[in-house]
GROMACS .gro file of C-alpha atoms in nm:
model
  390
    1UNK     CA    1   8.374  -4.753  13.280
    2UNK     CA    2   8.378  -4.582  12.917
    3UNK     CA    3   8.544  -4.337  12.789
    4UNK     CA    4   8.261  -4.095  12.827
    5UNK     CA    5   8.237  -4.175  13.206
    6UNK     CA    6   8.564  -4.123  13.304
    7UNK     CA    7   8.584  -3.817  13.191
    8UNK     CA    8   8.260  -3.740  13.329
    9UNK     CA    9   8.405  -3.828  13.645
   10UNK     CA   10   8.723  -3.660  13.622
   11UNK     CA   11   8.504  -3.300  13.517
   12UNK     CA   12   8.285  -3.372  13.830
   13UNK     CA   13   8.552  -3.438  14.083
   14UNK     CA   14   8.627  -3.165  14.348
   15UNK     CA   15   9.004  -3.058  14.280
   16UNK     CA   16   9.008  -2.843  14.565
   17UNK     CA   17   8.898  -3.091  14.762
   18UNK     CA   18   9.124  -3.353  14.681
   19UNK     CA   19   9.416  -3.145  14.691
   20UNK     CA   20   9.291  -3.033  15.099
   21UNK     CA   21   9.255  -3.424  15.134
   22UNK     CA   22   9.624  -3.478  15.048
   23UNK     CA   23   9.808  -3.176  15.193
   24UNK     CA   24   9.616  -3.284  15.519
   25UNK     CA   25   9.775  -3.615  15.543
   26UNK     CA   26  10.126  -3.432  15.499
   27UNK     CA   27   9.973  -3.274  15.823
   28UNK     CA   28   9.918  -3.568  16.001
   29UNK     CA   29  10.259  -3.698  15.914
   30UNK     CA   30  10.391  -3.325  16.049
   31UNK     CA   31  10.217  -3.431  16.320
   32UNK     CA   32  10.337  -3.830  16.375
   33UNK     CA   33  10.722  -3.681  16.279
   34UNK     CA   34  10.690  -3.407  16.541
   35UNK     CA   35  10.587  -3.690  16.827
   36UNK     CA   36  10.981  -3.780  16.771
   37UNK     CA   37  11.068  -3.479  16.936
   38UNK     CA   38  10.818  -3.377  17.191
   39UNK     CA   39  10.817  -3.550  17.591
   40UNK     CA   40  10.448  -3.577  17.611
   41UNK     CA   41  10.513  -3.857  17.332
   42UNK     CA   42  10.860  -4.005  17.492
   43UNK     CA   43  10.637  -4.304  17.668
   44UNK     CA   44  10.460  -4.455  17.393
   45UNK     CA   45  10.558  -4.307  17.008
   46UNK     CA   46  10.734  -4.544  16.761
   47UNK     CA   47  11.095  -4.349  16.829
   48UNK     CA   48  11.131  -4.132  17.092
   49UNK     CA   49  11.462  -3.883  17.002
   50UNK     CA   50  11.687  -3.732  17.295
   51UNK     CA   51  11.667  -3.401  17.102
   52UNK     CA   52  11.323  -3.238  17.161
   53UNK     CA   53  11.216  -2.912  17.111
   54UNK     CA   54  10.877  -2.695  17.290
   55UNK     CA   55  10.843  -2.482  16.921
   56UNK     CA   56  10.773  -2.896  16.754
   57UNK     CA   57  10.541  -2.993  17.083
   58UNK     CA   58  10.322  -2.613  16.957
   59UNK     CA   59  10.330  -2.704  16.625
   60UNK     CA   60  10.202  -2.997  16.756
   61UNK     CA   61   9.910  -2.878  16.966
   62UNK     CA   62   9.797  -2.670  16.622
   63UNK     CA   63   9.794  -2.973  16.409
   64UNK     CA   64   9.603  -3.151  16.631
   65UNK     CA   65   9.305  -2.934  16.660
   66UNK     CA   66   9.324  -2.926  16.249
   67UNK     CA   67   9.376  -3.244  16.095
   68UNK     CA   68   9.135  -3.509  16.210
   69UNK     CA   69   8.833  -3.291  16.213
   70UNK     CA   70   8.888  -3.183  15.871
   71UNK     CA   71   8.926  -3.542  15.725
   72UNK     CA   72   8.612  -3.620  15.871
   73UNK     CA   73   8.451  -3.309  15.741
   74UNK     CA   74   8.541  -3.460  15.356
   75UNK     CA   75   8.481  -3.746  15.453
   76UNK     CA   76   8.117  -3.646  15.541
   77UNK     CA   77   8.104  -3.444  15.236
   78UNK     CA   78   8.191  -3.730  15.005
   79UNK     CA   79   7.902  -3.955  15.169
   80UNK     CA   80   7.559  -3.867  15.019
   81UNK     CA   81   7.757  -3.904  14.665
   82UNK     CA   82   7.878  -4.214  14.723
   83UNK     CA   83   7.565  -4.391  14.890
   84UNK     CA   84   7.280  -4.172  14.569
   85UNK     CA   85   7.346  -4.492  14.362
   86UNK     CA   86   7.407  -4.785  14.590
   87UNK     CA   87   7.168  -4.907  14.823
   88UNK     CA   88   7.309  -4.925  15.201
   89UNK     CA   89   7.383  -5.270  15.210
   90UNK     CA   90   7.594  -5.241  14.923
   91UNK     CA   91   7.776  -4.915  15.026
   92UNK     CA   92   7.897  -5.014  15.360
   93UNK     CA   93   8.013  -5.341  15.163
   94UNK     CA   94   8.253  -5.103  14.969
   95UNK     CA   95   8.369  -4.890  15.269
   96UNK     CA   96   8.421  -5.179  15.477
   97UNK     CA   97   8.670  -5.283  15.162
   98UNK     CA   98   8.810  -4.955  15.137
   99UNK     CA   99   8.807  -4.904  15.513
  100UNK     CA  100   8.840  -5.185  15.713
  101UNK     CA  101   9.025  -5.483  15.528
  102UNK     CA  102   9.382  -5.203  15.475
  103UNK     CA  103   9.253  -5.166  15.856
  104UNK     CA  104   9.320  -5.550  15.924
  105UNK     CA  105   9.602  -5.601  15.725
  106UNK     CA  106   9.790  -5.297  15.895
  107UNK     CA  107   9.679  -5.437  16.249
  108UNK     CA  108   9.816  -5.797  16.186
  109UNK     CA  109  10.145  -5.674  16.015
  110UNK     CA  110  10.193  -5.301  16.078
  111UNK     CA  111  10.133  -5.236  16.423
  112UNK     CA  112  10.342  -5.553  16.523
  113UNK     CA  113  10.667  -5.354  16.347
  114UNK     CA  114  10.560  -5.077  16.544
  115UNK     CA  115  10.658  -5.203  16.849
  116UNK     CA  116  10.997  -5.409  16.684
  117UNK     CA  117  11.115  -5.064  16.591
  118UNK     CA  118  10.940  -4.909  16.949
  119UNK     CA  119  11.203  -5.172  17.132
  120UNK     CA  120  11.470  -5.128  16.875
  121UNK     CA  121  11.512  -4.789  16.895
  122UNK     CA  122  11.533  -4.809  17.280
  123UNK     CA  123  11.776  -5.044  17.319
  124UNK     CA  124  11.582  -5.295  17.445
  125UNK     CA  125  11.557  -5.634  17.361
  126UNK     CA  126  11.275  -5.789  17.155
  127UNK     CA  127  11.012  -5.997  17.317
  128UNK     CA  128  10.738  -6.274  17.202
  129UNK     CA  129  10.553  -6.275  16.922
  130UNK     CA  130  10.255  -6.304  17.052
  131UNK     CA  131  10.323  -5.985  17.222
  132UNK     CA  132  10.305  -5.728  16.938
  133UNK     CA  133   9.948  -5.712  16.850
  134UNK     CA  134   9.700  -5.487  16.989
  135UNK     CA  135   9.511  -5.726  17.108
  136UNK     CA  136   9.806  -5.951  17.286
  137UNK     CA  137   9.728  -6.088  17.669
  138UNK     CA  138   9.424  -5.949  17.683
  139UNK     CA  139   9.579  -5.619  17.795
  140UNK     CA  140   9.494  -5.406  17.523
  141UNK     CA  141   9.731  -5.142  17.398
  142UNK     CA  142   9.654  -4.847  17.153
  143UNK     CA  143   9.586  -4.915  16.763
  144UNK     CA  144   9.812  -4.610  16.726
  145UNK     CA  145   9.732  -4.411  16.375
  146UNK     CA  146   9.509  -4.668  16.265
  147UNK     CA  147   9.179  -4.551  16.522
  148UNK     CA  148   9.070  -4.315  16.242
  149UNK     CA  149   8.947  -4.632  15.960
  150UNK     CA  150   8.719  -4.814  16.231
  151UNK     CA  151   8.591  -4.465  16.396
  152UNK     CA  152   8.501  -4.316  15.967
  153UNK     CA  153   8.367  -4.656  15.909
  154UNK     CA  154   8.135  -4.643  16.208
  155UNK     CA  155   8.064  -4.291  16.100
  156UNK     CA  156   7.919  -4.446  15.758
  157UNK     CA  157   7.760  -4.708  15.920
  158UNK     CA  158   7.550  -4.465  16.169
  159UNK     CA  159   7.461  -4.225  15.891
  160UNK     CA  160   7.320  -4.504  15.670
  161UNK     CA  161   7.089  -4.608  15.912
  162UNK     CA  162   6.966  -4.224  16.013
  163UNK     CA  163   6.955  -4.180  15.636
  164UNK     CA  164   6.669  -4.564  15.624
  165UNK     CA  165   6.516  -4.404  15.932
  166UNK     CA  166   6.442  -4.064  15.752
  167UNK     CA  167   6.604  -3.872  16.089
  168UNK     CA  168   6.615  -3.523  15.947
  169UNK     CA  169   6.586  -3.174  16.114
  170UNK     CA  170   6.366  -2.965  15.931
  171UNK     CA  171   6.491  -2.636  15.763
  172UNK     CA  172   6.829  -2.624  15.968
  173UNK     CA  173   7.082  -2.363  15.815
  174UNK     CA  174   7.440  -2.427  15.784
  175UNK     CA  175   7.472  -2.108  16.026
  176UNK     CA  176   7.240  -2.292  16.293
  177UNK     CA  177   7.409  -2.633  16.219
  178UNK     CA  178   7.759  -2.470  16.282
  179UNK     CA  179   7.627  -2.315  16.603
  180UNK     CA  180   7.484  -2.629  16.727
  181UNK     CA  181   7.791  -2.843  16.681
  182UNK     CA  182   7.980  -2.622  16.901
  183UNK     CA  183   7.744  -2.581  17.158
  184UNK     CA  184   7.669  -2.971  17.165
  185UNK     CA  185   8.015  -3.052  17.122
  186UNK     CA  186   8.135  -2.817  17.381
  187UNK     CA  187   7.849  -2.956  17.638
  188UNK     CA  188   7.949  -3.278  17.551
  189UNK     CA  189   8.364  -3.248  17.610
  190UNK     CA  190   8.348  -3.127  17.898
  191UNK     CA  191   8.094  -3.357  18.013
  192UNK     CA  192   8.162  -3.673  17.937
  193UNK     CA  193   8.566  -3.554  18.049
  194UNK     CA  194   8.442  -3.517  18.371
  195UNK     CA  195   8.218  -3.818  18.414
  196UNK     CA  196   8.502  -4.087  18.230
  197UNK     CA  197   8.826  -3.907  18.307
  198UNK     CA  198   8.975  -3.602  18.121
  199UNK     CA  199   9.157  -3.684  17.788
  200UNK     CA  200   9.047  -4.053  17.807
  201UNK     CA  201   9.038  -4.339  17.607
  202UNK     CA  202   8.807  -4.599  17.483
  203UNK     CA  203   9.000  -4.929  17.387
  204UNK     CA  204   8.904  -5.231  17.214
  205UNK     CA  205   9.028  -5.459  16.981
  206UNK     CA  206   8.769  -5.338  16.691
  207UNK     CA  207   8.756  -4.931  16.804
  208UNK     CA  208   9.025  -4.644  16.931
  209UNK     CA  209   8.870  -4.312  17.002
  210UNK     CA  210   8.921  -4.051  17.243
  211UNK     CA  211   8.592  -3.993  17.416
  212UNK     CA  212   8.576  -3.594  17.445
  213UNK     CA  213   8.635  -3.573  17.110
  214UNK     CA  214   8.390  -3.858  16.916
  215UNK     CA  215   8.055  -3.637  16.927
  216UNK     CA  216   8.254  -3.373  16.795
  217UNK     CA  217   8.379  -3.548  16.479
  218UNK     CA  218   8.049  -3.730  16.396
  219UNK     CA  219   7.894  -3.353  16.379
  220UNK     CA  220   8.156  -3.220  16.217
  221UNK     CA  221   8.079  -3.534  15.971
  222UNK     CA  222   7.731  -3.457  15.958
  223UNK     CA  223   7.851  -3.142  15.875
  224UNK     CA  224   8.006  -3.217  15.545
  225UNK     CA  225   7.715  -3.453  15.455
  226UNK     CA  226   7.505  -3.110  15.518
  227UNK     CA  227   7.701  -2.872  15.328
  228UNK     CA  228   7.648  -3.115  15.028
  229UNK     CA  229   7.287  -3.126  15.091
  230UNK     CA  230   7.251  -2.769  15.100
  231UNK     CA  231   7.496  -2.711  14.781
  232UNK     CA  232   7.737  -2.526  14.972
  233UNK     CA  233   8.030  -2.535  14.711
  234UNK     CA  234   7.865  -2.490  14.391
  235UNK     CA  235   7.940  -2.130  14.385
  236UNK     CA  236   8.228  -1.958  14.562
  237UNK     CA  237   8.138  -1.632  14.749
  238UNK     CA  238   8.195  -1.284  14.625
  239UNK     CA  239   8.257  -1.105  15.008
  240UNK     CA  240   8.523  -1.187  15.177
  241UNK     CA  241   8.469  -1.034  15.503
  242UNK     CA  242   8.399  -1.351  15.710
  243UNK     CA  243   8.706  -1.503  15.549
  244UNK     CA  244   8.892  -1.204  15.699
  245UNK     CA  245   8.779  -1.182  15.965
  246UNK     CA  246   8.816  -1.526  16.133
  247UNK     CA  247   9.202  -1.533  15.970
  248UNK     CA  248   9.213  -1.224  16.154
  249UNK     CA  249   9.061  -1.379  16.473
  250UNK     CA  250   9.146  -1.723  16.477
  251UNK     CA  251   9.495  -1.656  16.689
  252UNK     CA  252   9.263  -1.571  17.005
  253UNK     CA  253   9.091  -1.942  17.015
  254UNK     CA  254   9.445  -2.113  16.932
  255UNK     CA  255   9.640  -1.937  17.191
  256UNK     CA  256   9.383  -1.990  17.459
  257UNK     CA  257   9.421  -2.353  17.393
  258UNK     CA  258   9.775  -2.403  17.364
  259UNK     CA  259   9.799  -2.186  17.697
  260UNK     CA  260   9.585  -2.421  17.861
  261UNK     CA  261   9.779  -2.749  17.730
  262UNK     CA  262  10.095  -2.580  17.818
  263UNK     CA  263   9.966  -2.515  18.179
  264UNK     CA  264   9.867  -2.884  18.197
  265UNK     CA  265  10.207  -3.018  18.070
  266UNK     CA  266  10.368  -2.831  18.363
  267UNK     CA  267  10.131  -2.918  18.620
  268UNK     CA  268  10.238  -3.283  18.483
  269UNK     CA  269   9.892  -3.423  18.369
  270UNK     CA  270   9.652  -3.267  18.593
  271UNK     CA  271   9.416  -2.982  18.616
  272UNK     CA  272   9.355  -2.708  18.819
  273UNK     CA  273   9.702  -2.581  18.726
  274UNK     CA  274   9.555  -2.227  18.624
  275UNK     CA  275   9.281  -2.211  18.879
  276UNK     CA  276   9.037  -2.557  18.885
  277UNK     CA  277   8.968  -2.838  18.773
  278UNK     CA  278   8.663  -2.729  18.607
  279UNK     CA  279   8.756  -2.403  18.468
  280UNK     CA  280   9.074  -2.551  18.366
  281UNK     CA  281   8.884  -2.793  18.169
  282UNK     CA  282   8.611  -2.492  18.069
  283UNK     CA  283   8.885  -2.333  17.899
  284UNK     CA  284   9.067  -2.635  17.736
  285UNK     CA  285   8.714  -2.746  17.531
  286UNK     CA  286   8.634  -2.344  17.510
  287UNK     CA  287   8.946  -2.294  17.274
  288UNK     CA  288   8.978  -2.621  17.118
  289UNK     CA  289   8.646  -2.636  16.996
  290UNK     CA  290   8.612  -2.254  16.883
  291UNK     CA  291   9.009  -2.291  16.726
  292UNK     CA  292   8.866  -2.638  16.559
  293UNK     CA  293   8.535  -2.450  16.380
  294UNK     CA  294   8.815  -2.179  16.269
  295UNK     CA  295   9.069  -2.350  16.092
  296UNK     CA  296   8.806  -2.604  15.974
  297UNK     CA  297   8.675  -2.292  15.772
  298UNK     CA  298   9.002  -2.138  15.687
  299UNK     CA  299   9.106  -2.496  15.543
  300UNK     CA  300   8.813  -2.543  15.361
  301UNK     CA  301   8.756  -2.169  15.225
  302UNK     CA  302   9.109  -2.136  15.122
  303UNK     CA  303   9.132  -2.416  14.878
  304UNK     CA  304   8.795  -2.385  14.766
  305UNK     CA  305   8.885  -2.004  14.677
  306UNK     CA  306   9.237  -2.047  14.576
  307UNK     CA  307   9.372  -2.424  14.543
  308UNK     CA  308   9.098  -2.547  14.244
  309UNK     CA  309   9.322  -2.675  14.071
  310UNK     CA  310   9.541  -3.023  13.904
  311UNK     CA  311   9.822  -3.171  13.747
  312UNK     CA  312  10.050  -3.416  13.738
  313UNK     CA  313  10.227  -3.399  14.095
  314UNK     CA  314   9.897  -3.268  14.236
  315UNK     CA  315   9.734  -3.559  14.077
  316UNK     CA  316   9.993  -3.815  14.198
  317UNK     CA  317  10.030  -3.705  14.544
  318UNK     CA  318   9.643  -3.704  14.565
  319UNK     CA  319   9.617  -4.061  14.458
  320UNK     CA  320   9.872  -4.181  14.683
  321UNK     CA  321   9.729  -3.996  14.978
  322UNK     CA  322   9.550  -4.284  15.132
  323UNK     CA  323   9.857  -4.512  15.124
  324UNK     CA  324  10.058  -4.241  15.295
  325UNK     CA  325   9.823  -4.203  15.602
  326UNK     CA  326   9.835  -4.635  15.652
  327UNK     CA  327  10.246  -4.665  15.602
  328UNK     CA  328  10.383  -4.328  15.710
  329UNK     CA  329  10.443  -4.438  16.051
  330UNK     CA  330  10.693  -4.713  15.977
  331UNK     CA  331  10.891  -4.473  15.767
  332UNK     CA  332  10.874  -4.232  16.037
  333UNK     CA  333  10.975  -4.513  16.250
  334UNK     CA  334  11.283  -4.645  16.044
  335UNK     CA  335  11.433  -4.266  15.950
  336UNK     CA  336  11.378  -4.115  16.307
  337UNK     CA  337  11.572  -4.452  16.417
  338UNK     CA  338  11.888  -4.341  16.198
  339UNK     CA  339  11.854  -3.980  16.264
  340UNK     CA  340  11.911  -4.114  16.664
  341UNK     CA  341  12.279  -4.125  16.534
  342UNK     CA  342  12.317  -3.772  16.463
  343UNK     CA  343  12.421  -3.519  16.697
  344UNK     CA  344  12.190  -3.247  16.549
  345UNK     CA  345  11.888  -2.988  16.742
  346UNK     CA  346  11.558  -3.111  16.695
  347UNK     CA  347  11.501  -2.853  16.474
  348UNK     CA  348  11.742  -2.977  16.231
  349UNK     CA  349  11.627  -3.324  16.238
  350UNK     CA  350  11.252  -3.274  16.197
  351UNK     CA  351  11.231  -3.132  15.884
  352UNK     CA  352  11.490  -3.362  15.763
  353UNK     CA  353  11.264  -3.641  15.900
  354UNK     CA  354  10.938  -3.512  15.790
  355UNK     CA  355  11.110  -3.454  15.392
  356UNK     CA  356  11.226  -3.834  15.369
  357UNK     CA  357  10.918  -3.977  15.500
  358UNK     CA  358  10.662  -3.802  15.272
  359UNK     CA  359  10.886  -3.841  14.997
  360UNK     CA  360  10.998  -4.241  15.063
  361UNK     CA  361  10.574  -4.319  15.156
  362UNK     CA  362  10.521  -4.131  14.835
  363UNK     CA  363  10.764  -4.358  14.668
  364UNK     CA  364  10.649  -4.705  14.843
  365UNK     CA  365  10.268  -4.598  14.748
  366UNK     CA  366  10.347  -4.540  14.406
  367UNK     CA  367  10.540  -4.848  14.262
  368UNK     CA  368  10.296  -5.002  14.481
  369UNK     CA  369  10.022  -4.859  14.269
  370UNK     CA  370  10.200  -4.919  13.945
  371UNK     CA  371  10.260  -5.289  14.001
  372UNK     CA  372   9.915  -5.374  14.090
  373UNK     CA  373   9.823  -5.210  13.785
  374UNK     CA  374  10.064  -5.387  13.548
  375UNK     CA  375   9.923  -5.734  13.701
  376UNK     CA  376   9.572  -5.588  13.665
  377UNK     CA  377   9.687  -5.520  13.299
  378UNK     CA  378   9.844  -5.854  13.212
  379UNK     CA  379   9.551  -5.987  13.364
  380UNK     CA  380   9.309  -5.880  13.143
  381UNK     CA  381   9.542  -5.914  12.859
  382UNK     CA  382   9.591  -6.332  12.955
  383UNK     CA  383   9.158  -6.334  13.006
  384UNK     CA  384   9.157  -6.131  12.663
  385UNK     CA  385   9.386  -6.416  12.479
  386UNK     CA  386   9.229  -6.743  12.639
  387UNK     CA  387   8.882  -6.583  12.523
  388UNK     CA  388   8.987  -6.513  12.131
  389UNK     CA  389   9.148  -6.902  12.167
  390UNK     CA  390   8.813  -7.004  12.307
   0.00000   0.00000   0.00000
């Protein structure tokens, strides 16, 4: 790029969206630090601490509804940009390099220290090698954090080929498009939970996702794409009165879903805890997807209004981001291991926890970062000599 394009770029790039990008991954890692401490995690999560606390397992529940539908809503944002000068075979050429290879390099080196640190922490002894993939014995076993880069890149894939096909829905408002995705996606939860099982899984060794929830985040991906379409962010709002009133609001939606989740742990896994089966599970989708709409807009309309901004640490930490999501679970995995050792509440040692692993993920991304660009550099410097001695 020239000069003159890289600034161009840099004026045209979405601050406020970049900095929502980044402080969402801290989320997630909020998220993957508080599985440490909760007992719905105990079975399966990288270390699984004595110390556990109900206020983390809340926190929890909130994070959840918020952080993986509004990646994909960025995500879906960030798409009709990206493909306006590529052609689709070309695009999904550079997402499946910026999606998938990281994807199959964490699978073949990540998830196998998963599980060494998984039976380390535990006590128990370490088993064969073949043993610590995903894949291993034809038994498969979760990809963990990594579902998200195979379900986005499918996402790209499907809305390149509705994009050839010319698939558009005449005249739709963002109102009517915000409407439909919770009607369709609240249909479509409860639905498919009761035809495949409630809260389950599809597993293979390509694709995680959980099925309730995949409709959901393709609309809410389609959503983005939409609101970039339709010019949504080109100038912020003068009211404030829907902003208002949803902060005002949004409580109602959480708390109806937590309730429901927290009837459901104590019933041990199964509905009809608070009356049936189906109105147990009417309830669940009712305030998840109404709670996920919410903070969705909150998220969005906050730092659009109020977080527009850069500089140096913003800057960094946005640029190290994507590193962050693919490692953070190791480093979660090695400090909750040590913090084991310390006879401390689980209050104490989740933020202690969450502070060293964004900061040490931060640090591993970063000389990361810095030495590829120092071989980049000496790289083009060696080209640059042998072609003045040529």
């Amino acid at each position: 790029m020239t000069s003159t394009e890289k600034r161009t770029t840099r004026r045209n790039r979405l601050h406020w969206m970049d900095n929502l990008r980044t402080i969402i991954i801290f989320l997630v890692v909020l998220y993957h630090a508080g599985g440490v401490y909760s007992l719905i995690f105990e079975s399966f999560w990288i270390v699984a601490d004595p110390a556990t606390s109900d206020v983390v397992g809340i926190l929890n529940i909130v994070l959840d509804i918020s952080a993986m539908p509004t990646i994909f809503f960025i995500s879906g944002y960030l798409i009709p940009m990206s493909l306006k000068d590529k052609d689709g075979w070309a695009f999904l050429k550079s997402r499946f390099r910026r999606l998938m290879i990281p994807w199959i390099i964490a699978v073949l080196t990540l998830i196998p220290l998963y599980k060494v640190i998984f039976l380390y922490s535990r006590g128990l002894p370490q088993e064969h090698w073949t043993t610590y993939f995903h894949f291993s014995k034809g038994n498969l076993t979760s990809q963990n954090w990594l579902w998200f880069l195979p379900v986005l890149f499918l996402f790209n894939i499907l809305y390149v080929l509705l994009s050839k096909a010319n698939i558009r829905i005449p005249n739709i408002s963002l109102k009517g498009a915000v409407i439909g995705t919770f009607l369709i996606g609240f249909v479509y939860s409860v639905g498919i939970g009761s035809i495949l099982g409630f809260r389950s899984w599809t597993k293979t060794p390509l694709i995680d996702f959980e099925n309730e929830k995949l409709l959901l985040y393709f609309m809410i991906f389609l959503l983005g794409a939409l609101c970039f379409r339709q010019k949504v962010f080109e100038e912020k709002p003068q009211s404030k009165t829907l902003y208002t009133i949803v902060s005002s609001t949004v409580w109602i939606p959480i708390t109806v879903h937590i309730f429901s989740r927290v009837i459901w742990a104590i019933s041990m896994g199964s509905l009809g805890g608070l009356i049936s089966p189906l109105v147990d599970r009417l309830i669940w989708w009712l305030g998840f997807h109404l709670s996920v709409l919410c903070l969705l807009y909150l998220l969005v309309q906050t730092f659009w209004r109020y977080l527009d901004r850069t500089g140096r640490i913003w800057s960094e930490l946005n640029r190290n981001s994507y590193g962050v999501y693919i490692i953070h679970v190791i480093v979660i995995g090695v400090f909750g291991t040590l913090l084991l050792n310390l006879n401390l509440p689980a209050l104490v040692k989740y933020p202690m926890l969450i502070v060293s692993t964004y900061l040490v993920s931060n640090l591993i991304v970063s000389v990361y970062r810095s030495l590829v660009q120092t071989m980049k550099s000496s790289r083009n410097k060696f080209i640059s000599q042998a072609v003045d001695l040529g």
